[in-house]
mmCIF file of N, CA and C in Angstrom:
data_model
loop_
_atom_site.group_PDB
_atom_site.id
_atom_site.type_symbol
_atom_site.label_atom_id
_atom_site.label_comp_id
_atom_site.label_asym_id
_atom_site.label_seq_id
_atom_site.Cartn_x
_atom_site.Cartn_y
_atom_site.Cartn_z
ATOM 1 N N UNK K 1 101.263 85.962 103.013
ATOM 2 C CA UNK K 1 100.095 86.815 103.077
ATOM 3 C C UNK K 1 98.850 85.943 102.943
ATOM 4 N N UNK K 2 98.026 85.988 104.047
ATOM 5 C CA UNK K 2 96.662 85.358 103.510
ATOM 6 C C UNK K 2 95.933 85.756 102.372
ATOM 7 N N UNK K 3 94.931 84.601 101.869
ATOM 8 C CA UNK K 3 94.363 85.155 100.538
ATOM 9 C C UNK K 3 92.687 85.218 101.036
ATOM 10 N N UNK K 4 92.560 85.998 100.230
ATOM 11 C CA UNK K 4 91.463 86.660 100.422
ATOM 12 C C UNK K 4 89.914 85.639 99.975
ATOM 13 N N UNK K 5 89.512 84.981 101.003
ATOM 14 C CA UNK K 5 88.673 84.544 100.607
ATOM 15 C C UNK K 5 86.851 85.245 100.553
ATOM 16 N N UNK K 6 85.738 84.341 100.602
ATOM 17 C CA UNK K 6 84.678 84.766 100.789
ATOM 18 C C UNK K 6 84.699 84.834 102.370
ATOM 19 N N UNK K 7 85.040 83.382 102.951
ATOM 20 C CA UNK K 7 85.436 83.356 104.381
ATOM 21 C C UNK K 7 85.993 84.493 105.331
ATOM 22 N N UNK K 8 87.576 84.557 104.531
ATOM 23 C CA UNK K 8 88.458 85.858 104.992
ATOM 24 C C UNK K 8 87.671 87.398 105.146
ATOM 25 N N UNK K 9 86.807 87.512 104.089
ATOM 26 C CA UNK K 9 86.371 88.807 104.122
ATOM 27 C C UNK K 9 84.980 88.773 104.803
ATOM 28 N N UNK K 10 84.117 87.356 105.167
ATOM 29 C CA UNK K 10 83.095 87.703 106.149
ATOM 30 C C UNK K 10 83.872 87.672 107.491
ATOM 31 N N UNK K 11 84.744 87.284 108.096
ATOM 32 C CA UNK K 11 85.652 87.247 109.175
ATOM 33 C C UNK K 11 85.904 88.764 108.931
ATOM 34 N N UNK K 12 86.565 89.808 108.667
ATOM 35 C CA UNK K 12 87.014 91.042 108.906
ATOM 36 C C UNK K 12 85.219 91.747 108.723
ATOM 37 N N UNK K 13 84.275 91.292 108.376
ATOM 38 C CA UNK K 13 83.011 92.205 108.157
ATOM 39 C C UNK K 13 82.527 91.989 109.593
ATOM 40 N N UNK K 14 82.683 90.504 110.302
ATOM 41 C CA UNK K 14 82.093 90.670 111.300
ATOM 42 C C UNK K 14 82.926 90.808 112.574
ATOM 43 N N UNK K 15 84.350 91.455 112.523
ATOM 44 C CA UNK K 15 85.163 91.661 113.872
ATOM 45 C C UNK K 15 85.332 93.235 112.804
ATOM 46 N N UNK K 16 84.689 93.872 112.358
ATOM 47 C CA UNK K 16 84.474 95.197 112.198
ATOM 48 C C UNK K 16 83.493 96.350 112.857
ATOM 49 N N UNK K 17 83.531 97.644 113.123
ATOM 50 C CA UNK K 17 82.531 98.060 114.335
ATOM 51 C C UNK K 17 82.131 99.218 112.846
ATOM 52 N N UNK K 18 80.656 99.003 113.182
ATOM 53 C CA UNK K 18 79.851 99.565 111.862
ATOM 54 C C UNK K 18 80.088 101.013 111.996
ATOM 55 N N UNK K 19 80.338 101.731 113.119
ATOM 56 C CA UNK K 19 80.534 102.994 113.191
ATOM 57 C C UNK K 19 81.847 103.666 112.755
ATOM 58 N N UNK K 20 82.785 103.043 113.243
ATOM 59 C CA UNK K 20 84.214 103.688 113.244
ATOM 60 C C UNK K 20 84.767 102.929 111.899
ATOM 61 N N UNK K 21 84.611 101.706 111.170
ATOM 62 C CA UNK K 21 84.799 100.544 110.415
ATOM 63 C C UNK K 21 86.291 100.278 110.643
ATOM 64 N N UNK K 22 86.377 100.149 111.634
ATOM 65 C CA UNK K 22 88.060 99.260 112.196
ATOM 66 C C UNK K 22 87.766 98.320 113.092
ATOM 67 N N UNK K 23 88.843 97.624 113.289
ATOM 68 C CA UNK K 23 88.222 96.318 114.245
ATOM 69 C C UNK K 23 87.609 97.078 115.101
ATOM 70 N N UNK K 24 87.293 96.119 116.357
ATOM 71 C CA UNK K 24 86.591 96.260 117.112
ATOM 72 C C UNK K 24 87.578 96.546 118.179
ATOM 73 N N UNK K 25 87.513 98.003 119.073
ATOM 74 C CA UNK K 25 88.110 97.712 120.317
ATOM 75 C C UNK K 25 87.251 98.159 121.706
ATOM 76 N N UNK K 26 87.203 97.001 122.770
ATOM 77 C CA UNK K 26 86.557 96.851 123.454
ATOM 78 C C UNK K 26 84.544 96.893 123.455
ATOM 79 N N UNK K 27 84.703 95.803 122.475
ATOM 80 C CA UNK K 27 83.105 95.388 121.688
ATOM 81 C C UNK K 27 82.141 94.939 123.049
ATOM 82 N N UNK K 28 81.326 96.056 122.922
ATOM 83 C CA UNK K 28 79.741 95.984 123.731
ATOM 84 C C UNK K 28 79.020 95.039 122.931
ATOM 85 N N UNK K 29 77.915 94.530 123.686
ATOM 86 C CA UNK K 29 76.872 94.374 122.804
ATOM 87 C C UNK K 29 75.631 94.982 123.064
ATOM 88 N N UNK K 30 74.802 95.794 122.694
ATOM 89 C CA UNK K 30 72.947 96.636 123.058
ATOM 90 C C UNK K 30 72.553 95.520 123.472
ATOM 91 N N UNK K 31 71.148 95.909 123.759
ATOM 92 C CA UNK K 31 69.768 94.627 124.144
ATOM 93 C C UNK K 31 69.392 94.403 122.933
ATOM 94 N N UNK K 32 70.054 94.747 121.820
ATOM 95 C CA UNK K 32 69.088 94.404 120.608
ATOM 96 C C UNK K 32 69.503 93.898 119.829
ATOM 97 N N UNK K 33 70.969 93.543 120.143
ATOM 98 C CA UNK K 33 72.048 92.236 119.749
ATOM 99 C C UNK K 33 72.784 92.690 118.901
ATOM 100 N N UNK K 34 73.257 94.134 118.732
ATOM 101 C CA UNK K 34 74.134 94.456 117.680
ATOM 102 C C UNK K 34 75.444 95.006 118.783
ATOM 103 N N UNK K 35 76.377 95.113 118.136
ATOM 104 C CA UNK K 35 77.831 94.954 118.671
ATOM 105 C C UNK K 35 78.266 96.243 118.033
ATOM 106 N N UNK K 36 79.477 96.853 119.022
ATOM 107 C CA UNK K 36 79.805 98.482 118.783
ATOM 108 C C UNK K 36 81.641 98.838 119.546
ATOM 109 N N UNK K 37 82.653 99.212 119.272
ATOM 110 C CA UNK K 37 83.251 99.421 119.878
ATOM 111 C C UNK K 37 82.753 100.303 121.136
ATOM 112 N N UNK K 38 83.207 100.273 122.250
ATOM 113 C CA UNK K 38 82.903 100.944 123.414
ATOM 114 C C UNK K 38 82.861 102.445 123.240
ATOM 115 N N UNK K 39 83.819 102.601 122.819
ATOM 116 C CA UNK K 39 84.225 104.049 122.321
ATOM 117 C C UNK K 39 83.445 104.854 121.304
ATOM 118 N N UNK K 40 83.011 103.990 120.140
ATOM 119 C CA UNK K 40 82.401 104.484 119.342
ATOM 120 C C UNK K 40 80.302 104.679 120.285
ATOM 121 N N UNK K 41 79.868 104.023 120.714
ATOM 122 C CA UNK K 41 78.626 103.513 120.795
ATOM 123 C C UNK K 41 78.720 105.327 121.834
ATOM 124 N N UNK K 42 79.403 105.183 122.961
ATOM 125 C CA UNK K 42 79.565 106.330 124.338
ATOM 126 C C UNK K 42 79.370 107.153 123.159
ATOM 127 N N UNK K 43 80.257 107.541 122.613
ATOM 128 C CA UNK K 43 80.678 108.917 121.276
ATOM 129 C C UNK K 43 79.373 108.793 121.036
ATOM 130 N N UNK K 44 78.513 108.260 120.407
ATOM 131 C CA UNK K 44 77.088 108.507 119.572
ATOM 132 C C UNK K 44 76.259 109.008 120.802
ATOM 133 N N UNK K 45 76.626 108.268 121.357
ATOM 134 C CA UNK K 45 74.983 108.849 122.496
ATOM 135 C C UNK K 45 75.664 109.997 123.241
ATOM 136 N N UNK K 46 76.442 110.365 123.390
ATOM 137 C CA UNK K 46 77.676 111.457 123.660
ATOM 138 C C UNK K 46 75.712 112.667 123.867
ATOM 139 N N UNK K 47 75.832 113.233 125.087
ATOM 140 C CA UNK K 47 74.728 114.253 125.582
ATOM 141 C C UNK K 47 73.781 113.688 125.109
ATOM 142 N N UNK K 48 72.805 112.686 125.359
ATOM 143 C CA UNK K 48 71.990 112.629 125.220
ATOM 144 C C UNK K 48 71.326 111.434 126.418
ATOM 145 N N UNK K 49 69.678 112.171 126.921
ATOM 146 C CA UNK K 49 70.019 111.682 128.025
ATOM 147 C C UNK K 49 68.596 110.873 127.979
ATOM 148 N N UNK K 50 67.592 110.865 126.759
ATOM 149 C CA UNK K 50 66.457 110.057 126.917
ATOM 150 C C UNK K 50 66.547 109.424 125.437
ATOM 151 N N UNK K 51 65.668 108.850 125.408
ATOM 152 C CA UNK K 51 65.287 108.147 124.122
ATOM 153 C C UNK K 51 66.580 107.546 123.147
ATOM 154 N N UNK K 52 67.533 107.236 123.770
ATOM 155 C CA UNK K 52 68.987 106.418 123.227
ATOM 156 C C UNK K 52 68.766 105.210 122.543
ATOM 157 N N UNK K 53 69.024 105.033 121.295
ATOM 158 C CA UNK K 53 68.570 104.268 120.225
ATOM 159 C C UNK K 53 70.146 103.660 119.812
ATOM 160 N N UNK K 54 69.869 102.498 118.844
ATOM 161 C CA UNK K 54 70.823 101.527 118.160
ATOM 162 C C UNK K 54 70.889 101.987 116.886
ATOM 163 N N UNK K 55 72.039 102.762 116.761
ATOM 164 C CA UNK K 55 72.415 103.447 115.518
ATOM 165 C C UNK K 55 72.246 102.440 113.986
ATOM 166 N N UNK K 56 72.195 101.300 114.140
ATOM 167 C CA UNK K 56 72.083 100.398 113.385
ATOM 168 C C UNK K 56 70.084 99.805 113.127
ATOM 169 N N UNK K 57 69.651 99.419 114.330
ATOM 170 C CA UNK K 57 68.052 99.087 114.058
ATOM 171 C C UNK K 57 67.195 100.365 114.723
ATOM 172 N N UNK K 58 67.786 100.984 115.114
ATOM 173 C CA UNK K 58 66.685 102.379 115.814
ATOM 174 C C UNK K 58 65.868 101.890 117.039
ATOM 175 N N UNK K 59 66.791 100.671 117.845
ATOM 176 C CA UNK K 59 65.640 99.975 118.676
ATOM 177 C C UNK K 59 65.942 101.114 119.953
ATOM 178 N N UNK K 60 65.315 101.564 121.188
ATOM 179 C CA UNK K 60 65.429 102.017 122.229
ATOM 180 C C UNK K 60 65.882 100.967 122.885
ATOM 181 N N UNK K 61 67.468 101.772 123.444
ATOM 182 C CA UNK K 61 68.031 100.806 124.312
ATOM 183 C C UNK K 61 68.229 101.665 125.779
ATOM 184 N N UNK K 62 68.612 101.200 126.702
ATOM 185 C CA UNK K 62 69.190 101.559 128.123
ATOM 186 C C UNK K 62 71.019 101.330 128.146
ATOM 187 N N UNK K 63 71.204 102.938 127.984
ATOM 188 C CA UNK K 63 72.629 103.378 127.803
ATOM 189 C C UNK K 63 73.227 102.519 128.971
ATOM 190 N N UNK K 64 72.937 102.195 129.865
ATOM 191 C CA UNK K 64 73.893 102.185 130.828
ATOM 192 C C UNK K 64 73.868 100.029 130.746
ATOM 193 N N UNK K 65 73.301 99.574 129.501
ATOM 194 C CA UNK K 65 73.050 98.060 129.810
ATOM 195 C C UNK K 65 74.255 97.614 128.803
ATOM 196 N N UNK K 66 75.566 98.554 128.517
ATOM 197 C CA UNK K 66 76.547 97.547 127.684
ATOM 198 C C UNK K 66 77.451 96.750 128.081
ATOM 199 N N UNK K 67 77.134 95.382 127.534
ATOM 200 C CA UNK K 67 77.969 94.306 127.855
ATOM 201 C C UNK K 67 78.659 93.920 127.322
ATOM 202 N N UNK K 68 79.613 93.583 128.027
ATOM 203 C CA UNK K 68 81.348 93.498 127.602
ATOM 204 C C UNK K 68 80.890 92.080 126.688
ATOM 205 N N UNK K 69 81.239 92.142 125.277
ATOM 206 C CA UNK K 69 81.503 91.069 124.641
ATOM 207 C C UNK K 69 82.886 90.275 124.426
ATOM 208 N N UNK K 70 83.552 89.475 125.463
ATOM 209 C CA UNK K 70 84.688 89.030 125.115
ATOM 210 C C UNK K 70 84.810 88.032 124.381
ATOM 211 N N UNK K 71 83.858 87.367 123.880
ATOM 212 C CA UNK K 71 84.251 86.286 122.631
ATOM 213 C C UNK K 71 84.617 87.122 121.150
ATOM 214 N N UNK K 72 83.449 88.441 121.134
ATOM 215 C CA UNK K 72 83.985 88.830 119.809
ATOM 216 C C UNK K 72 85.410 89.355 120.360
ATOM 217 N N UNK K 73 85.932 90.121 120.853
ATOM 218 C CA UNK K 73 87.192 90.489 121.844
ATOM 219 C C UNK K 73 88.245 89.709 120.960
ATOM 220 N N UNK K 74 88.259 87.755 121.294
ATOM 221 C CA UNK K 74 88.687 87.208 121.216
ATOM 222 C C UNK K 74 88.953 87.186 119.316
ATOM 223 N N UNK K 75 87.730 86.884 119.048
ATOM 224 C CA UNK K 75 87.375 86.858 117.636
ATOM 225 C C UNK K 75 88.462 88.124 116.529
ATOM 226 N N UNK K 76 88.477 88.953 117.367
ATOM 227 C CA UNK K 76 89.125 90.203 116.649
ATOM 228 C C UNK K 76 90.766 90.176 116.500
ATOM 229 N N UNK K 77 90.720 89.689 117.608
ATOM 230 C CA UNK K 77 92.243 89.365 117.902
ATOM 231 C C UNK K 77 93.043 88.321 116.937
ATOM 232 N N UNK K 78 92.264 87.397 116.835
ATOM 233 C CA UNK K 78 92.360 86.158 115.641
ATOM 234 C C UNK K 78 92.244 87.189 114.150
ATOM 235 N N UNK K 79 91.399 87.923 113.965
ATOM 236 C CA UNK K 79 91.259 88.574 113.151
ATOM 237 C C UNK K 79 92.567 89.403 112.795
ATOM 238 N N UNK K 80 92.849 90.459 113.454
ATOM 239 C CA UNK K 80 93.993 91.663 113.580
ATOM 240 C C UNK K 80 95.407 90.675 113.366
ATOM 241 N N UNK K 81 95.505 89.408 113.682
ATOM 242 C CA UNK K 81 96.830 88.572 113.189
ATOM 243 C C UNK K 81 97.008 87.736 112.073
ATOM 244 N N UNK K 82 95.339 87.401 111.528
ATOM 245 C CA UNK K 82 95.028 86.987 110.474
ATOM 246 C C UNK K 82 95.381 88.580 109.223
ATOM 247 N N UNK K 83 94.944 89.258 109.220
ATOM 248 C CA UNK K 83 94.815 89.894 108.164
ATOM 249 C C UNK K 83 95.344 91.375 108.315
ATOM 250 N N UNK K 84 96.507 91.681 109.360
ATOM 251 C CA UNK K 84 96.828 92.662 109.362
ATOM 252 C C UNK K 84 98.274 92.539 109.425
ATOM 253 N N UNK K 85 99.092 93.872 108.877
ATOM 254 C CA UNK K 85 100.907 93.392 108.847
ATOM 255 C C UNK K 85 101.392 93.316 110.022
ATOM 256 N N UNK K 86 102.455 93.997 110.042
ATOM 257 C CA UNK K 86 103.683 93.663 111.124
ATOM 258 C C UNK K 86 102.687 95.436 112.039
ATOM 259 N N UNK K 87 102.733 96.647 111.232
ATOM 260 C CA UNK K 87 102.030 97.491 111.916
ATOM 261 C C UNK K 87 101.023 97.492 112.411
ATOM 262 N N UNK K 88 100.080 96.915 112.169
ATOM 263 C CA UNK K 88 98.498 96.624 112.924
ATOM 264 C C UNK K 88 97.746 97.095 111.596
ATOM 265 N N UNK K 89 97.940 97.416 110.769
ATOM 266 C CA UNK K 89 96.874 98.258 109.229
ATOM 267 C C UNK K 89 96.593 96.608 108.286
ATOM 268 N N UNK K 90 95.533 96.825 108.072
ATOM 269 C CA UNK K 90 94.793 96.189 107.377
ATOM 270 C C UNK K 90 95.886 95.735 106.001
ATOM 271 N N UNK K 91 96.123 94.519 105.859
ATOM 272 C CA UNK K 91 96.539 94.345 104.275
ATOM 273 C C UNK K 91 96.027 94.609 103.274
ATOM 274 N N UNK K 92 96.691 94.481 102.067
ATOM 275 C CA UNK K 92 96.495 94.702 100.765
ATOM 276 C C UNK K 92 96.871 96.221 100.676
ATOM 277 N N UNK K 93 95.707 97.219 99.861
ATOM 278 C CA UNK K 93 96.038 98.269 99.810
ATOM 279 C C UNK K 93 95.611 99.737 100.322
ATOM 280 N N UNK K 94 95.464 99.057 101.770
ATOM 281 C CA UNK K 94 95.278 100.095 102.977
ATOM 282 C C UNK K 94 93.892 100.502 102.943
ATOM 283 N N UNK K 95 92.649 99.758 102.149
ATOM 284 C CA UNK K 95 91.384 100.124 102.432
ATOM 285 C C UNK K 95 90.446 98.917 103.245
ATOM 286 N N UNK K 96 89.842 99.835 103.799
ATOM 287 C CA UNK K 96 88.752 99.236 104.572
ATOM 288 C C UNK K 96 87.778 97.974 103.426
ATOM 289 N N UNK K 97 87.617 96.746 104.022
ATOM 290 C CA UNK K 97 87.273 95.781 102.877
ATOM 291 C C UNK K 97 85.536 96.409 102.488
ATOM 292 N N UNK K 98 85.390 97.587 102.812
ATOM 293 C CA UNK K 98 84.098 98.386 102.567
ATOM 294 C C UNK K 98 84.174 99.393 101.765
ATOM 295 N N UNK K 99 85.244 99.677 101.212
ATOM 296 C CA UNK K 99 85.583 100.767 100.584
ATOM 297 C C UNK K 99 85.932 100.636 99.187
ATOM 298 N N UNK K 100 86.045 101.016 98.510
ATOM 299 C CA UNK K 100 86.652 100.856 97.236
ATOM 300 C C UNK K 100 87.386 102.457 96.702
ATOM 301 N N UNK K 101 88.505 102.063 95.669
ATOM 302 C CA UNK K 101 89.257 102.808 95.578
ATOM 303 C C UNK K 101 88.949 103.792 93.888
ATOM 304 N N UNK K 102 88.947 105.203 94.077
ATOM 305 C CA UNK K 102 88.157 105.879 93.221
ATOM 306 C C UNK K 102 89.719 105.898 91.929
ATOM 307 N N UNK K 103 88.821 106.295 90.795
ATOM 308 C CA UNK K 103 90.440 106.754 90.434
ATOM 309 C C UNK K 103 90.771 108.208 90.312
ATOM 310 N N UNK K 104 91.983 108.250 90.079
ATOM 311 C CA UNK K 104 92.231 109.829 89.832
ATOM 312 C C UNK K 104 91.596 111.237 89.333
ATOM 313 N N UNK K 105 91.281 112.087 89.434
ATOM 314 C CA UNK K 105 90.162 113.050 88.783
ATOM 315 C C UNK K 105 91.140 113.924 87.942
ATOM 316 N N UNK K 106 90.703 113.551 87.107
ATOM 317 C CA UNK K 106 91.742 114.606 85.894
ATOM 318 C C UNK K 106 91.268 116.103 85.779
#
């Protein structure tokens, strides 16, 4: 099992998609340099047909300018074999390295 470094865990923060917080699948990038699964970014702007913004800086972007990022692509992939099991789920104890675990409510 890999160990969890400072390294390890900026590597899964940045092949993570800020919307959905799972890797990344099929990572765009906006004009305003932030990165989105494909799926997730379409879903947000989902009916909307002017003033389409970067859910992350609020910059006005042009829906139709997303570019295929295949280095992060690549990056994720290194990622998903680095730090995920034999099923594809995240190691340790099944939380997102953004999450933390509450305890029980009595």
């Amino acid at each position: 099992m890999a160990l969890h470094t400072p390294c390890s865990c900026s590597l899964q923060k940045e092949a993570t998609c800020p919307i959905c917080l799972e890797y990344f699948t099929e990572p765009v990038t906006l004009e305003c340099g932030h990165y989105f699964c494909r799926a997730c970014i379409s879903q947000c702007w989902e009916g909307s047909d002017i003033d389409i913004s970067c859910p992350q800086c609020r910059q006005t972007v042009q829906q139709r300018n997303l570019r295929p990022n295949r280095q992060l692509a690549n990056m994720v992939e290194i990622a998903k074999t680095e730090f995920t099991g034999s099923k594809g789920k995240r190691r340790g104890r099944g939380l997102n390295p953004f999450q933390t675990q509450l305890p029980p409510v009595n």
